[in-house]
Tab-separated table of C-alpha atoms and ligand atoms in Angstrom:
chain	number	residue	atom	x	y	z
A	74	UNK	CA	102.164	16.162	-53.304
A	75	UNK	CA	104.364	13.481	-52.133
A	76	UNK	CA	104.069	12.895	-48.431
A	77	UNK	CA	104.804	10.022	-45.301
A	78	UNK	CA	101.725	7.611	-46.009
A	79	UNK	CA	103.010	5.369	-43.183
A	80	UNK	CA	104.040	6.109	-39.907
A	81	UNK	CA	104.449	3.114	-37.442
A	82	UNK	CA	105.675	3.423	-33.857
A	83	UNK	CA	107.447	0.473	-31.819
A	84	UNK	CA	107.603	-0.334	-28.425
A	85	UNK	CA	111.406	-2.360	-28.144
A	86	UNK	CA	113.204	-3.475	-25.020
A	87	UNK	CA	115.923	-5.675	-24.662
A	88	UNK	CA	115.659	-7.483	-21.063
A	89	UNK	CA	119.422	-6.223	-19.851
A	90	UNK	CA	118.583	-5.933	-16.769
A	91	UNK	CA	118.781	-9.869	-16.493
A	92	UNK	CA	122.608	-9.296	-16.581
A	93	UNK	CA	123.376	-5.981	-14.861
A	94	UNK	CA	124.598	-4.441	-18.188
A	95	UNK	CA	123.937	-1.233	-18.357
A	96	UNK	CA	123.782	-0.573	-14.238
A	97	UNK	CA	125.116	2.392	-12.476
A	98	UNK	CA	124.019	4.276	-8.924
A	99	UNK	CA	121.200	5.546	-10.385
A	100	UNK	CA	119.583	3.228	-12.406
A	101	UNK	CA	120.468	-0.319	-10.946
A	102	UNK	CA	118.192	-2.194	-13.373
A	103	UNK	CA	117.652	-0.862	-16.299
A	104	UNK	CA	115.927	-2.836	-19.578
A	105	UNK	CA	117.132	-0.836	-22.758
A	106	UNK	CA	114.458	-0.122	-25.085
A	107	UNK	CA	113.318	2.173	-28.179
A	108	UNK	CA	110.511	4.181	-28.879
A	109	UNK	CA	110.809	3.493	-32.312
A	110	UNK	CA	109.438	5.019	-35.123
A	111	UNK	CA	108.853	4.761	-38.883
A	112	UNK	CA	108.148	6.589	-42.044
A	113	UNK	CA	107.181	5.572	-45.136
A	114	UNK	CA	106.592	7.122	-48.304
A	115	UNK	CA	104.153	6.321	-51.654
A	116	UNK	CA	107.677	5.847	-53.385
A	117	UNK	CA	108.954	3.067	-50.972
A	118	UNK	CA	111.433	5.434	-48.991
A	119	UNK	CA	111.895	5.069	-45.397
A	120	UNK	CA	113.311	6.767	-42.501
A	121	UNK	CA	114.061	5.200	-39.091
A	122	UNK	CA	114.545	6.984	-36.002
A	123	UNK	CA	113.941	6.392	-32.529
A	124	UNK	CA	113.538	7.506	-28.392
A	125	UNK	CA	116.082	5.606	-26.210
A	126	UNK	CA	114.430	4.563	-22.897
A	127	UNK	CA	115.372	2.277	-19.896
A	128	UNK	CA	112.228	0.203	-19.781
A	129	UNK	CA	109.081	1.237	-18.374
A	130	UNK	CA	107.505	4.389	-19.463
A	131	UNK	CA	108.673	3.413	-23.125
A	132	UNK	CA	105.207	3.239	-23.722
A	133	UNK	CA	105.013	7.002	-22.582
A	134	UNK	CA	107.109	8.046	-25.257
A	135	UNK	CA	105.087	5.811	-27.652
A	136	UNK	CA	101.962	7.762	-26.991
A	137	UNK	CA	103.929	10.911	-27.473
A	138	UNK	CA	105.161	9.697	-31.083
A	139	UNK	CA	101.209	9.037	-31.680
A	140	UNK	CA	100.538	12.661	-30.446
A	141	UNK	CA	102.659	14.114	-33.319
A	142	UNK	CA	101.064	11.556	-35.844
A	143	UNK	CA	98.975	14.478	-37.613
A	144	UNK	CA	101.908	17.000	-37.936
A	145	UNK	CA	103.975	13.912	-39.622
A	146	UNK	CA	100.808	12.751	-42.166
A	147	UNK	CA	100.539	16.237	-43.051
A	148	UNK	CA	104.199	16.376	-44.694
A	149	UNK	CA	105.184	17.271	-48.112
A	150	UNK	CA	108.886	15.319	-48.403
A	151	UNK	CA	110.110	17.124	-51.081
A	152	UNK	CA	109.241	20.165	-48.924
A	153	UNK	CA	110.144	18.898	-45.610
A	154	UNK	CA	113.692	17.774	-46.612
A	155	UNK	CA	114.438	20.908	-47.989
A	156	UNK	CA	113.173	22.757	-44.910
A	157	UNK	CA	114.186	20.938	-41.778
A	158	UNK	CA	114.168	23.864	-40.025
A	159	UNK	CA	110.964	24.712	-40.679
A	160	UNK	CA	109.576	21.234	-40.084
A	161	UNK	CA	111.534	21.280	-36.767
A	162	UNK	CA	109.754	24.873	-35.169
A	163	UNK	CA	106.412	23.304	-36.277
A	164	UNK	CA	106.849	20.296	-34.086
A	165	UNK	CA	108.700	22.091	-31.730
A	166	UNK	CA	106.332	24.876	-31.434
A	167	UNK	CA	102.705	23.447	-31.894
A	168	UNK	CA	100.752	25.275	-29.942
A	169	UNK	CA	99.294	23.115	-27.960
A	170	UNK	CA	101.732	20.551	-27.296
A	171	UNK	CA	103.860	22.674	-25.956
A	172	UNK	CA	102.753	23.050	-22.706
A	173	UNK	CA	103.895	19.763	-22.282
A	174	UNK	CA	106.957	21.032	-21.948
A	175	UNK	CA	108.175	23.437	-22.994
A	176	UNK	CA	111.140	21.883	-25.150
A	177	UNK	CA	111.775	19.403	-22.403
A	178	UNK	CA	111.018	15.805	-21.932
A	179	UNK	CA	108.999	12.985	-23.147
A	180	UNK	CA	107.151	15.516	-26.248
A	181	UNK	CA	110.792	16.617	-27.209
A	182	UNK	CA	112.606	13.458	-27.186
A	183	UNK	CA	109.465	12.048	-29.126
A	184	UNK	CA	109.707	14.645	-31.811
A	185	UNK	CA	113.654	14.075	-31.765
A	186	UNK	CA	112.872	10.436	-33.131
A	187	UNK	CA	110.734	11.914	-35.714
A	188	UNK	CA	113.089	14.467	-36.867
A	189	UNK	CA	116.062	11.902	-36.974
A	190	UNK	CA	113.674	9.677	-38.866
A	191	UNK	CA	113.460	12.262	-41.387
A	192	UNK	CA	117.473	12.874	-41.536
A	193	UNK	CA	117.456	8.993	-41.849
A	194	UNK	CA	115.381	8.991	-45.373
A	195	UNK	CA	116.967	12.209	-46.333
A	196	UNK	CA	120.397	10.483	-46.180
A	197	UNK	CA	119.087	7.789	-47.804
A	198	UNK	CA	117.537	9.819	-50.657
A	199	UNK	CA	120.749	11.619	-51.039
A	200	UNK	CA	123.044	8.417	-51.292
A	201	UNK	CA	125.050	9.571	-48.055
A	202	UNK	CA	125.714	8.518	-44.452
A	203	UNK	CA	124.158	11.385	-42.830
A	204	UNK	CA	127.280	12.942	-41.326
A	205	UNK	CA	128.783	13.305	-45.123
A	206	UNK	CA	125.652	14.678	-45.963
A	207	UNK	CA	125.365	17.037	-43.420
A	208	UNK	CA	129.143	17.962	-43.564
A	209	UNK	CA	128.787	18.757	-47.402
A	210	UNK	CA	125.943	20.926	-46.635
A	211	UNK	CA	126.856	25.064	-46.612
A	212	UNK	CA	126.954	27.584	-43.575
A	213	UNK	CA	124.022	28.998	-44.591
A	214	UNK	CA	122.058	26.104	-45.165
A	215	UNK	CA	123.321	24.711	-41.563
A	216	UNK	CA	121.968	27.724	-39.763
A	217	UNK	CA	119.186	27.594	-41.291
A	218	UNK	CA	118.655	24.425	-39.336
A	219	UNK	CA	119.015	26.416	-36.377
A	220	UNK	CA	116.260	27.722	-34.255
A	221	UNK	CA	118.071	30.358	-32.245
A	222	UNK	CA	115.322	31.903	-30.332
A	223	UNK	CA	116.779	32.051	-26.408
A	224	UNK	CA	120.027	31.891	-27.679
A	225	UNK	CA	121.259	35.155	-29.315
A	226	UNK	CA	122.669	35.873	-25.998
A	227	UNK	CA	125.254	33.360	-26.353
A	228	UNK	CA	125.432	32.382	-30.052
A	229	UNK	CA	123.546	34.502	-32.804
A	230	UNK	CA	123.257	33.142	-36.639
A	231	UNK	CA	126.276	35.550	-37.459
A	232	UNK	CA	128.522	33.817	-35.282
A	233	UNK	CA	127.406	30.269	-35.772
A	234	UNK	CA	128.388	31.421	-39.690
A	235	UNK	CA	131.330	32.575	-39.219
A	236	UNK	CA	132.228	29.469	-37.384
A	237	UNK	CA	131.049	27.355	-39.832
A	238	UNK	CA	132.795	29.159	-42.640
A	239	UNK	CA	135.875	29.318	-40.631
A	240	UNK	CA	135.836	25.226	-40.552
A	241	UNK	CA	135.266	25.259	-44.564
A	242	UNK	CA	138.736	24.791	-46.059
A	243	UNK	CA	139.805	21.725	-44.123
A	244	UNK	CA	136.508	19.971	-44.846
A	245	UNK	CA	137.800	17.783	-47.039
A	246	UNK	CA	141.072	16.806	-46.017
A	247	UNK	CA	139.334	16.144	-42.580
A	248	UNK	CA	136.613	14.030	-44.290
A	249	UNK	CA	139.127	11.800	-45.800
A	250	UNK	CA	141.043	11.594	-42.379
A	251	UNK	CA	137.967	10.141	-40.981
A	252	UNK	CA	137.488	7.842	-43.906
A	253	UNK	CA	141.312	6.611	-43.592
A	254	UNK	CA	141.469	6.007	-39.677
A	255	UNK	CA	138.095	7.077	-37.721
A	256	UNK	CA	136.998	8.598	-34.757
A	257	UNK	CA	138.504	7.958	-31.035
A	258	UNK	CA	136.548	5.990	-28.834
A	259	UNK	CA	136.395	5.422	-25.330
A	260	UNK	CA	134.370	2.521	-23.716
A	261	UNK	CA	132.207	2.105	-20.273
A	262	UNK	CA	131.669	-1.664	-20.645
A	263	UNK	CA	134.270	-2.708	-18.097
A	264	UNK	CA	132.514	-0.312	-15.208
A	265	UNK	CA	129.096	-1.188	-14.704
A	266	UNK	CA	128.287	-1.087	-10.977
A	267	UNK	CA	126.877	-4.845	-10.768
A	268	UNK	CA	129.979	-6.259	-12.425
A	269	UNK	CA	132.129	-7.643	-8.904
A	270	UNK	CA	136.264	-6.858	-9.004
A	271	UNK	CA	136.900	-9.941	-11.258
A	272	UNK	CA	134.947	-9.130	-14.391
A	273	UNK	CA	136.130	-5.300	-13.880
A	274	UNK	CA	139.379	-6.059	-13.896
A	275	UNK	CA	138.989	-8.341	-17.137
A	276	UNK	CA	137.227	-6.194	-18.644
A	277	UNK	CA	139.551	-3.297	-18.101
A	278	UNK	CA	142.739	-5.689	-19.396
A	279	UNK	CA	140.373	-6.572	-22.300
A	280	UNK	CA	140.057	-2.705	-23.488
A	281	UNK	CA	143.510	-1.785	-22.756
A	282	UNK	CA	143.951	-5.002	-25.250
A	283	UNK	CA	141.990	-3.646	-27.090
A	284	UNK	CA	143.682	-0.212	-28.259
A	285	UNK	CA	140.921	1.915	-25.436
A	286	UNK	CA	142.958	5.155	-24.401
A	287	UNK	CA	140.070	5.766	-22.207
A	288	UNK	CA	137.657	3.874	-19.671
A	289	UNK	CA	135.097	4.926	-17.614
A	290	UNK	CA	133.805	3.801	-14.204
A	291	UNK	CA	130.685	3.894	-12.777
A	292	UNK	CA	130.682	5.335	-9.102
A	293	UNK	CA	128.589	6.870	-6.453
A	294	UNK	CA	126.970	4.508	-4.406
A	295	UNK	CA	129.840	3.680	-1.749
A	296	UNK	CA	133.145	5.532	-1.549
A	297	UNK	CA	135.290	2.608	-0.314
A	298	UNK	CA	133.822	0.896	-3.126
A	299	UNK	CA	134.432	3.351	-5.472
A	300	UNK	CA	138.170	3.758	-4.356
A	301	UNK	CA	138.926	-0.113	-4.534
A	302	UNK	CA	137.465	-0.648	-7.804
A	303	UNK	CA	139.549	2.803	-8.557
A	304	UNK	CA	142.284	0.992	-7.624
A	305	UNK	CA	142.013	-2.552	-9.594
A	306	UNK	CA	141.161	-0.774	-12.608
A	307	UNK	CA	144.210	1.635	-12.890
A	308	UNK	CA	146.047	-1.588	-12.216
A	309	UNK	CA	144.461	-3.707	-14.997
A	310	UNK	CA	144.796	-0.840	-17.249
A	311	UNK	CA	148.418	0.789	-16.941
A	312	UNK	CA	149.565	4.223	-16.881
A	313	UNK	CA	149.082	4.884	-20.359
A	314	UNK	CA	145.011	4.287	-20.033
A	315	UNK	CA	143.103	7.037	-18.839
A	316	UNK	CA	140.097	6.796	-16.564
A	317	UNK	CA	136.979	8.448	-16.101
A	318	UNK	CA	134.041	8.894	-13.741
A	319	UNK	CA	130.555	8.734	-13.884
A	320	UNK	CA	128.131	9.491	-11.128
A	321	UNK	CA	124.593	9.573	-12.923
A	322	UNK	CA	123.500	12.495	-11.115
A	323	UNK	CA	123.493	10.672	-7.753
A	324	UNK	CA	124.973	13.387	-5.455
A	325	UNK	CA	124.024	16.630	-4.211
A	326	UNK	CA	126.726	19.308	-4.631
A	327	UNK	CA	128.279	19.319	-1.463
A	328	UNK	CA	128.818	15.296	-1.747
A	329	UNK	CA	130.154	15.650	-5.201
A	330	UNK	CA	132.796	18.191	-4.365
A	331	UNK	CA	133.434	15.944	-1.229
A	332	UNK	CA	133.683	12.304	-3.340
A	333	UNK	CA	135.459	13.485	-6.210
A	334	UNK	CA	137.991	14.730	-3.815
A	335	UNK	CA	138.550	11.383	-2.556
A	336	UNK	CA	138.826	9.889	-5.396
A	337	UNK	CA	142.036	12.047	-6.622
A	338	UNK	CA	142.741	14.963	-9.023
A	339	UNK	CA	143.706	12.415	-11.884
A	340	UNK	CA	140.103	11.686	-13.222
A	341	UNK	CA	139.515	12.230	-16.828
A	342	UNK	CA	136.699	13.951	-16.026
A	343	UNK	CA	133.820	13.565	-13.195
A	344	UNK	CA	130.232	12.686	-14.962
A	345	UNK	CA	126.662	13.935	-14.630
A	346	UNK	CA	127.765	14.345	-10.328
A	347	UNK	CA	124.332	16.302	-9.653
A	348	UNK	CA	121.105	17.111	-10.840
A	349	UNK	CA	121.510	17.683	-14.774
A	350	UNK	CA	118.922	20.590	-14.381
A	351	UNK	CA	121.307	22.614	-11.787
A	352	UNK	CA	123.616	24.654	-13.866
A	353	UNK	CA	124.729	26.557	-10.800
A	354	UNK	CA	125.562	23.476	-8.720
A	355	UNK	CA	127.219	22.116	-12.035
A	356	UNK	CA	129.334	25.591	-11.821
A	357	UNK	CA	130.182	25.080	-8.183
A	358	UNK	CA	131.070	21.583	-8.455
A	359	UNK	CA	133.460	22.458	-11.114
A	360	UNK	CA	135.466	25.254	-9.671
A	361	UNK	CA	135.728	22.866	-6.389
A	362	UNK	CA	137.274	19.778	-7.861
A	363	UNK	CA	139.498	21.321	-10.750
A	364	UNK	CA	141.643	20.391	-12.572
A	365	UNK	CA	138.786	17.490	-12.659
A	366	UNK	CA	136.829	18.356	-15.810
A	367	UNK	CA	133.163	18.246	-15.260
A	368	UNK	CA	131.179	16.166	-18.047
A	369	UNK	CA	127.523	16.125	-18.347
A	370	UNK	CA	124.950	16.360	-21.120
A	371	UNK	CA	123.172	13.224	-21.601
A	372	UNK	CA	120.444	14.497	-19.333
A	373	UNK	CA	120.165	18.147	-20.967
A	374	UNK	CA	116.883	18.510	-21.956
A	375	UNK	CA	117.695	21.129	-24.886
A	376	UNK	CA	120.317	23.698	-25.764
A	377	UNK	CA	118.983	26.293	-23.734
A	378	UNK	CA	120.107	24.454	-20.759
A	379	UNK	CA	123.171	23.459	-22.922
A	380	UNK	CA	123.724	27.061	-23.442
A	381	UNK	CA	123.424	28.116	-19.522
A	382	UNK	CA	126.120	25.158	-18.461
A	383	UNK	CA	128.484	26.694	-21.362
A	384	UNK	CA	127.927	30.079	-19.873
A	385	UNK	CA	127.968	29.393	-16.101
A	386	UNK	CA	131.466	26.794	-16.851
A	387	UNK	CA	129.296	23.794	-15.454
A	388	UNK	CA	130.583	21.643	-17.741
A	389	UNK	CA	133.831	21.477	-19.388
A	390	UNK	CA	133.621	18.019	-21.259
A	391	UNK	CA	130.309	18.221	-23.414
A	392	UNK	CA	127.944	15.225	-23.707
A	393	UNK	CA	125.360	15.690	-26.197
A	394	UNK	CA	122.702	12.621	-27.072
A	395	UNK	CA	121.589	11.698	-30.269
A	396	UNK	CA	117.936	10.992	-28.483
A	397	UNK	CA	117.484	13.537	-25.927
A	398	UNK	CA	117.008	16.662	-27.451
A	399	UNK	CA	114.350	17.193	-30.128
A	400	UNK	CA	116.963	15.546	-32.867
A	401	UNK	CA	119.430	16.697	-35.388
A	402	UNK	CA	118.595	20.159	-35.675
A	403	UNK	CA	118.869	20.960	-32.273
A	404	UNK	CA	122.293	19.271	-31.668
A	405	UNK	CA	123.546	20.991	-34.531
A	406	UNK	CA	122.518	24.051	-32.145
A	407	UNK	CA	124.605	22.629	-29.554
A	408	UNK	CA	127.856	21.813	-31.441
A	409	UNK	CA	127.780	25.403	-32.488
A	410	UNK	CA	127.308	26.178	-28.483
A	411	UNK	CA	130.337	24.323	-27.622
A	412	UNK	CA	132.619	25.508	-30.511
A	413	UNK	CA	131.432	28.888	-29.874
A	414	UNK	CA	132.923	28.254	-26.219
A	415	UNK	CA	135.719	25.882	-27.414
A	416	UNK	CA	134.548	23.152	-25.146
A	417	UNK	CA	135.122	19.802	-26.210
A	418	UNK	CA	132.377	17.205	-27.562
A	419	UNK	CA	132.142	13.523	-26.318
A	420	UNK	CA	128.904	11.866	-27.360
A	421	UNK	CA	126.805	10.064	-24.749
A	422	UNK	CA	126.349	6.601	-26.326
A	423	UNK	CA	126.142	2.984	-25.660
A	424	UNK	CA	122.025	2.155	-24.770
A	425	UNK	CA	120.602	0.869	-27.651
A	426	UNK	CA	121.542	2.308	-31.145
A	427	UNK	CA	123.037	5.528	-29.521
A	428	UNK	CA	126.289	4.417	-30.496
A	429	UNK	CA	125.214	4.235	-34.313
A	430	UNK	CA	123.128	7.527	-34.300
A	431	UNK	CA	125.680	9.777	-32.426
A	432	UNK	CA	128.520	8.965	-34.244
A	433	UNK	CA	127.233	11.184	-37.227
A	434	UNK	CA	127.180	14.049	-34.931
A	435	UNK	CA	130.408	13.914	-33.564
A	436	UNK	CA	132.230	12.941	-37.613
A	437	UNK	CA	129.797	16.427	-38.915
A	438	UNK	CA	131.459	18.200	-35.876
A	439	UNK	CA	134.951	17.353	-37.108
A	440	UNK	CA	134.712	17.814	-40.252
A	441	UNK	CA	132.290	20.797	-41.092
A	442	UNK	CA	132.536	22.941	-37.264
A	443	UNK	CA	134.995	22.468	-34.404
A	444	UNK	CA	137.296	20.652	-37.259
A	445	UNK	CA	139.667	19.110	-34.211
A	446	UNK	CA	139.708	15.600	-32.688
A	447	UNK	CA	141.488	17.411	-29.753
A	448	UNK	CA	139.998	16.384	-26.116
A	449	UNK	CA	136.949	14.575	-28.321
A	450	UNK	CA	136.257	10.756	-27.716
A	451	UNK	CA	132.845	8.709	-28.547
A	452	UNK	CA	131.610	6.657	-25.902
A	453	UNK	CA	131.317	3.195	-26.918
A	454	UNK	CA	129.441	0.151	-25.322
A	455	UNK	CA	129.914	-3.478	-26.907
A	456	UNK	CA	126.447	-4.567	-26.548
A	457	UNK	CA	123.145	-4.705	-28.664
A	458	UNK	CA	124.535	-3.635	-32.616
A	459	UNK	CA	123.585	-7.060	-33.549
A	460	UNK	CA	120.333	-5.621	-33.818
A	461	UNK	CA	120.916	-2.529	-36.634
A	462	UNK	CA	121.091	-2.684	-39.999
A	463	UNK	CA	124.318	-1.183	-40.356
A	464	UNK	CA	126.025	-1.891	-36.788
A	465	UNK	CA	128.871	0.404	-35.651
A	466	UNK	CA	132.368	-0.916	-36.339
A	467	UNK	CA	135.091	-0.243	-33.316
A	468	UNK	CA	138.279	-1.329	-34.338
A	469	UNK	CA	141.578	-0.710	-32.137
A	470	UNK	CA	139.846	2.151	-30.407
A	471	UNK	CA	138.096	4.232	-33.132
A	472	UNK	CA	134.503	3.898	-34.830
A	473	UNK	CA	135.057	3.442	-38.411
A	474	UNK	CA	133.613	6.342	-40.500
A	475	UNK	CA	130.047	4.631	-41.721
A	476	UNK	CA	129.603	4.812	-45.226
A	477	UNK	CA	125.895	3.494	-45.396
A	478	UNK	CA	123.484	5.667	-46.365
A	479	UNK	CA	121.311	6.863	-43.883
A	480	UNK	CA	121.436	7.813	-40.124
A	481	UNK	CA	122.154	4.100	-38.924
A	482	UNK	CA	118.911	4.553	-36.905
A	483	UNK	CA	117.011	1.012	-38.938
A	484	UNK	CA	117.035	-1.857	-36.635
A	485	UNK	CA	116.823	-5.229	-37.903
A	486	UNK	CA	112.525	-6.061	-38.707
A	487	UNK	CA	113.438	-9.541	-36.932
A	488	UNK	CA	114.558	-7.411	-33.907
A	489	UNK	CA	111.662	-5.680	-33.836
A	490	UNK	CA	108.849	-8.516	-34.023
A	491	UNK	CA	111.401	-10.530	-31.144
A	492	UNK	CA	111.355	-7.815	-28.676
A	493	UNK	CA	108.729	-6.032	-29.263
A	494	UNK	CA	106.736	-5.351	-25.785
A	495	UNK	CA	105.119	-6.703	-24.490
A	496	UNK	CA	103.702	-9.660	-26.730
A	497	UNK	CA	107.089	-10.077	-28.908
A	498	UNK	CA	108.519	-13.926	-27.978
A	499	UNK	CA	111.069	-12.348	-25.910
A	500	UNK	CA	108.680	-11.050	-23.401
A	501	UNK	CA	105.198	-13.372	-23.837
A	502	UNK	CA	105.419	-14.967	-20.726
A	503	UNK	CA	107.559	-13.224	-18.644
A	504	UNK	CA	106.123	-12.008	-14.846
A	505	UNK	CA	106.255	-8.440	-15.007
A	506	UNK	CA	109.091	-7.125	-12.671
A	507	UNK	CA	107.529	-5.978	-8.929
A	508	UNK	CA	108.628	-2.536	-9.178
A	509	UNK	CA	107.465	-1.707	-5.830
A	510	UNK	CA	110.214	-4.769	-4.526
B	35	LIG	MG1	126.939	8.511	-18.176
């Protein structure tokens, strides 16, 4: 039996809070982090996966990864890669670990990292980038990856098969199209809450010059500031670049409605207006702030929550995340749900490695699921890419389709040792942050 002979986990943290990169109304001082896992086989193959966090607690995710070690080391690699649907179910439905969720939170995210590492290994073995490996699978093989438990009132296996079969004829043309012109991106780089007005305007002008057609601003700390920053951003961007806003869960439902109404009705969307678990709250906000679309998903715990948000019309832009739910398999379920409800997917990215990972899901969606780019964009933030073996390439406002084999998730070995927490050279000697200050 050729199985996983090596599983290594590491707690990697980047001190991004020192520059206020990534600052928003709820997360004023993130240190972008990865709970990182490497799987190795006796044949020397490797798969890399990670969970994105923003600092403290990254060690908790590493502990959750360790709790999966017995499952991982028991895998027969050939059998596992031939039946990833069963692997997913075995991990997610572990009869004791399941109590910690079920299917949400730290344990679920750790499962996602393992699942994504297995997909990385599968794509390398196939000599293909992940998006192409998935886009080359038959509709039957794709639906076998999905656990339809809890979904069938909204999406059955047969309906999912239908969706995938309908997209089959155009696959080759769309794949060519992606390789030629790439996938649209939008940028969040100018809009962090900790940046002053001059930096906001400078970065907005840069974004427009770089070819982006949508810029996202963080909002929700102070309404007057938000009105001013929105005006300054629009001045700098000109009429051809749309503006979305992101409250990062800052508001109660009524407060969200008032605040968004005050910001005007020409926003591209309002993102995470309230608690990610408040399905009915999202529906109330969406109805009240229309025509401004409501976007959410980066902290949506699982496919069941996405199902409810779609059923309740609580979102009209779906922002799946590569490392929040349990990996590629569950994100395939989410893409299928979005296609069933006719809602565009604009994945959450940024952080560390999220752009590298999620581009594969968006490109696969275009080729084999939704079949369209209408209203679709992948988030882009221009930092920390240099730590990856195959960093994203965003040119003229578009992601170039990656061609290197794998899932894009491998971080450079040098970065992994330099940013290891707390003993890597970047961290050793640092005074711990006073969390009560
Ligand atoms: Mg966001």
